[in-house]
Amino acid sequence: MIKPVAQPFTILTDTYIPLPVENIDTDQIIPARFLKATSKEGFGKNLFRDWRYENDDESRPLADFVLNNPAYKGSILVAGKNFGCGSSREHAAWALADYGFRAVVSSFFADIFKNNALNNGVLPVTVSEQFLQKLFTQTAEATLTIDLSVQTITLNTTGEQEHFEINAYKKTCLLNGYDDIDFLLSLKEDILQFEKKHSYGYEKENHLAPRRRDWP
Amino acid sequence: MGKTLFDKIWEKHVVKEPGAGLSVLYIDRHFIHEVTSPQAFAGLKKRGLRVFRPEQTIATADHNVPTLNQHLPIREELSRRQVETLIQNCADHGITLYGLGHPYQGIVHVIGPELGITQPGMTIVCGDSHTSTHGAFGCIAFGIGTSEVEMVLATQCLLQAKPKQMRITVDGRLKKGVVSKDAVLYILSKISASGATGYAIEYAGSAIRSMSMEARMTICNMSIEMGARCGLIAPDETTFSYLKNRQFAPKGSDWERAVNYWKTLYTDSDAIFDKEYFFDAEEIEPMITYGTNPGMGIPVTGAIPAQETLPENERKALAKALAYMGLKEGEKLKGKKIDYVFIGSCTNSRLEDLRMVAQLVKGKKKAPHVEVWVVPGSKQVEAQARAEGIDKIFEEAGFQLRQPGCSACLGMNEDKIPAGKYCVSTSNRNFEGRQGAGARTILASPLTAAAAAITGEITDVREWLND
């Protein structure tokens, strides 16, 4: 039986935090020196660490960085194109989720980040460059409504709306809070059958050591 | 219609197509390391699951290990705990670990190929974006997040959408002083840091065919810097002779059968790609980067672009990058004083890279103001370098030969470049703070990095080479 593992995502209406920078890589989202943890918790306090504080000093927040501007709040991050490029670190998605973001809006996402976000209940919403630029010119009070079931994003102050794409399976997962592992585990028989015929013809079995025959 | 190399490997690994354009893809080889695996094992434990095929997962410690005194306990507590967690998880689940102190330990993308674990036609994943490196052998190899590491540990499968396909053809001969790192930095400068997002790239053409396996790995390694899901090169005699007699390569009659199969792994002449690029190898010069993404590259003799030559939307990014780098638009970098040289990382830390550097610096000394770190990709690379006397050449040149690990490529261990300092680096990323908070990275080939170490400034290595 598939049980929800994350908070389901349905409709989200909230103010948003604009970050009009392109090619934001995951090293900026969470610098490598914070990847030493062995749990998924607590990364939010180091989100965008080196853009937030001068010389890594929490008592010296950089005033012109948007997360330090009390006027901007909300659970939606709006960022420039090619968001999440670079390192595959899922810690970037954990940091965004832990900080309180439930969705990231951009005109273009890096592949690995997109998967990582989806696997953590953070919705990546791809919009047109035009729509994105519009979001960057609004006041701090502007709100967005993201409706996953009909795949729309609306700028409520102007009523402008765009449809966004999401894989149908991933959408079901997010709407219900499911993840891929439960699905893959349900394919046990298919995987065992596949293994029986998966051969390159030069090794009886394609692995480094003798294979167990059971499903643990 | 014919099939691409990518199609052939992909189709052989599809367990099921459950709809929504997704495939359940079987994974032949899974590499893990200390940084992106602990939460995956914790996830398994929480669900009460065991590792399904421990014999298809191989572990090493590389990202977060010191590169000096590896025989001593790791000083930094969090790093030590992370490495200990990996040791415990591997022991609990029967996973082979080439940890610190083991003669096979090293950077995950260096040891897989050098042990012959990486073989043509396979699907290979690792919780590291530079897994694309293994594609040099004609594999589908890509980086994954920790949730996906957990999926592979639990089921040996991943749920994936098939990417679009791109072919990059480089024909002709690379000129003297120009190596594969320059070629990939050149390609990046042309197609940008997001130019291949959503694609699998096949590299082809006579320039690629004439490259060694090490050089091909450097090319495939940086596919991710273009945003690509993976990069691959069809296997050929160069691939086969590299793999023959390696530790985990097929042996005896299996070897013949393996090579026969590997020879079927190529793109059919009538296959169609979603996108194609063609480059002329003769046009490639030694390359350096000036900005804060790997697509911001110029020839070593070139100038940083001026604002007005760029489209409107790129001007802000250029200004931000140059402010971080302490550079000016239109500035030429040749002759620019630098502070550090880092020769290492999964991009350029193999024996061929170290030999290339040694040959160039033999009998020379580093500039007094420059700190030079050479971090070999693996214990085997280190041992071979010592056996060949490369360590002596480095010692005389004032280069520090350290112990294997990812080191200053990502600034996770103590090997960090101080804020504001310029580092010519053979690694793969020049992101803000990548090599340490405030560090200014200039990506280059091992040759260009070695020349900079000697002169203490950005140097055109071609001026040193005889015709």
Tab-separated table of N, CA, C and O in Angstrom, chain B residues 17 38 73 95 108 110 124 157 190 192 203 212 223 227 237 254 304 324 332 353 368 397 401 406 422 427 429 434:
chain	number	residue	atom	x	y	z
B	17	GLU	N	7.739	0.302	-19.152
B	17	GLU	CA	7.350	1.678	-19.465
B	17	GLU	C	5.968	1.914	-18.890
B	17	GLU	O	4.960	1.565	-19.496
B	38	PRO	N	24.586	9.114	2.962
B	38	PRO	CA	24.089	8.772	4.317
B	38	PRO	C	22.568	8.871	4.451
B	38	PRO	O	21.932	8.009	5.063
B	73	PRO	N	43.529	9.812	11.957
B	73	PRO	CA	42.076	10.032	12.012
B	73	PRO	C	41.736	11.432	11.464
B	73	PRO	O	42.526	12.367	11.627
B	95	ILE	N	28.497	-3.925	1.066
B	95	ILE	CA	28.943	-3.170	-0.112
B	95	ILE	C	30.471	-3.039	-0.084
B	95	ILE	O	31.052	-2.724	0.953
B	108	VAL	N	35.787	8.991	-7.179
B	108	VAL	CA	34.894	7.950	-7.679
B	108	VAL	C	34.947	7.826	-9.211
B	108	VAL	O	34.929	6.729	-9.756
B	110	VAL	N	37.443	8.514	-11.092
B	110	VAL	CA	38.767	8.075	-11.538
B	110	VAL	C	38.899	6.572	-11.300
B	110	VAL	O	39.376	5.828	-12.166
B	124	ILE	N	25.198	3.504	-15.604
B	124	ILE	CA	25.977	3.787	-14.401
B	124	ILE	C	25.445	5.060	-13.762
B	124	ILE	O	25.239	6.065	-14.452
B	157	CYS	N	16.874	0.223	-9.713
B	157	CYS	CA	16.196	0.886	-10.833
B	157	CYS	C	15.934	2.357	-10.534
B	157	CYS	O	15.956	2.786	-9.386
B	190	LYS	N	30.847	28.102	-26.566
B	190	LYS	CA	29.984	28.271	-27.738
B	190	LYS	C	28.525	27.954	-27.445
B	190	LYS	O	27.627	28.596	-27.970
B	192	SER	N	27.120	27.432	-24.212
B	192	SER	CA	26.727	27.979	-22.904
B	192	SER	C	26.487	26.910	-21.844
B	192	SER	O	26.343	25.727	-22.150
B	203	TYR	N	29.567	12.588	-28.344
B	203	TYR	CA	30.694	13.285	-28.954
B	203	TYR	C	31.245	12.400	-30.062
B	203	TYR	O	31.442	11.192	-29.861
B	212	SER	N	42.937	9.936	-26.290
B	212	SER	CA	43.096	8.832	-25.337
B	212	SER	C	41.832	8.716	-24.485
B	212	SER	O	40.990	9.623	-24.486
B	223	SER	N	30.274	17.449	-19.575
B	223	SER	CA	28.955	17.501	-20.225
B	223	SER	C	27.934	18.157	-19.311
B	223	SER	O	27.079	18.924	-19.759
B	227	GLY	N	24.817	21.438	-18.912
B	227	GLY	CA	23.472	21.085	-18.476
B	227	GLY	C	23.030	19.710	-18.932
B	227	GLY	O	21.925	19.278	-18.616
B	237	GLU	N	38.842	0.778	-30.487
B	237	GLU	CA	40.069	0.087	-30.081
B	237	GLU	C	40.753	0.771	-28.897
B	237	GLU	O	41.349	0.113	-28.048
B	254	ASP	N	35.673	-14.617	-22.003
B	254	ASP	CA	34.702	-13.541	-21.763
B	254	ASP	C	35.158	-12.248	-22.433
B	254	ASP	O	34.334	-11.454	-22.886
B	304	ILE	N	38.141	39.589	-22.292
B	304	ILE	CA	36.804	39.413	-21.726
B	304	ILE	C	35.834	40.224	-22.588
B	304	ILE	O	36.160	41.344	-22.972
B	324	TYR	N	32.562	39.866	-8.967
B	324	TYR	CA	33.050	38.806	-8.082
B	324	TYR	C	34.511	38.475	-8.373
B	324	TYR	O	35.320	38.281	-7.473
B	332	LYS	N	42.288	41.840	-21.002
B	332	LYS	CA	42.980	40.614	-21.403
B	332	LYS	C	43.592	39.986	-20.158
B	332	LYS	O	44.114	40.690	-19.293
B	353	ASP	N	47.382	13.338	-17.072
B	353	ASP	CA	47.423	14.755	-16.704
B	353	ASP	C	48.703	15.069	-15.933
B	353	ASP	O	49.361	16.072	-16.181
B	368	PRO	N	57.707	32.233	-6.924
B	368	PRO	CA	57.745	32.234	-5.453
B	368	PRO	C	56.407	32.581	-4.794
B	368	PRO	O	56.104	32.068	-3.719
B	397	ALA	N	60.154	21.343	-8.365
B	397	ALA	CA	59.456	22.529	-8.884
B	397	ALA	C	58.748	23.303	-7.775
B	397	ALA	O	58.252	24.405	-8.000
B	401	LEU	N	52.702	17.548	-3.874
B	401	LEU	CA	51.931	16.377	-4.308
B	401	LEU	C	51.189	15.843	-3.090
B	401	LEU	O	51.796	15.411	-2.121
B	406	CYS	N	38.731	14.820	-3.729
B	406	CYS	CA	38.165	15.883	-4.563
B	406	CYS	C	38.805	17.235	-4.236
B	406	CYS	O	38.841	18.126	-5.078
B	422	TYR	N	43.322	34.457	-6.703
B	422	TYR	CA	43.096	33.843	-8.018
B	422	TYR	C	43.717	32.454	-8.049
B	422	TYR	O	44.881	32.285	-7.691
B	427	SER	N	40.036	21.989	-12.480
B	427	SER	CA	38.761	21.378	-12.122
B	427	SER	C	37.672	21.818	-13.102
B	427	SER	O	37.967	22.292	-14.193
B	429	ARG	N	34.474	23.637	-12.243
B	429	ARG	CA	33.502	24.694	-11.929
B	429	ARG	C	34.178	25.932	-11.363
B	429	ARG	O	34.994	25.832	-10.454
B	434	ARG	N	33.057	28.359	-5.036
B	434	ARG	CA	33.227	26.919	-5.241
B	434	ARG	C	34.503	26.391	-4.558
B	434	ARG	O	34.500	25.352	-3.921
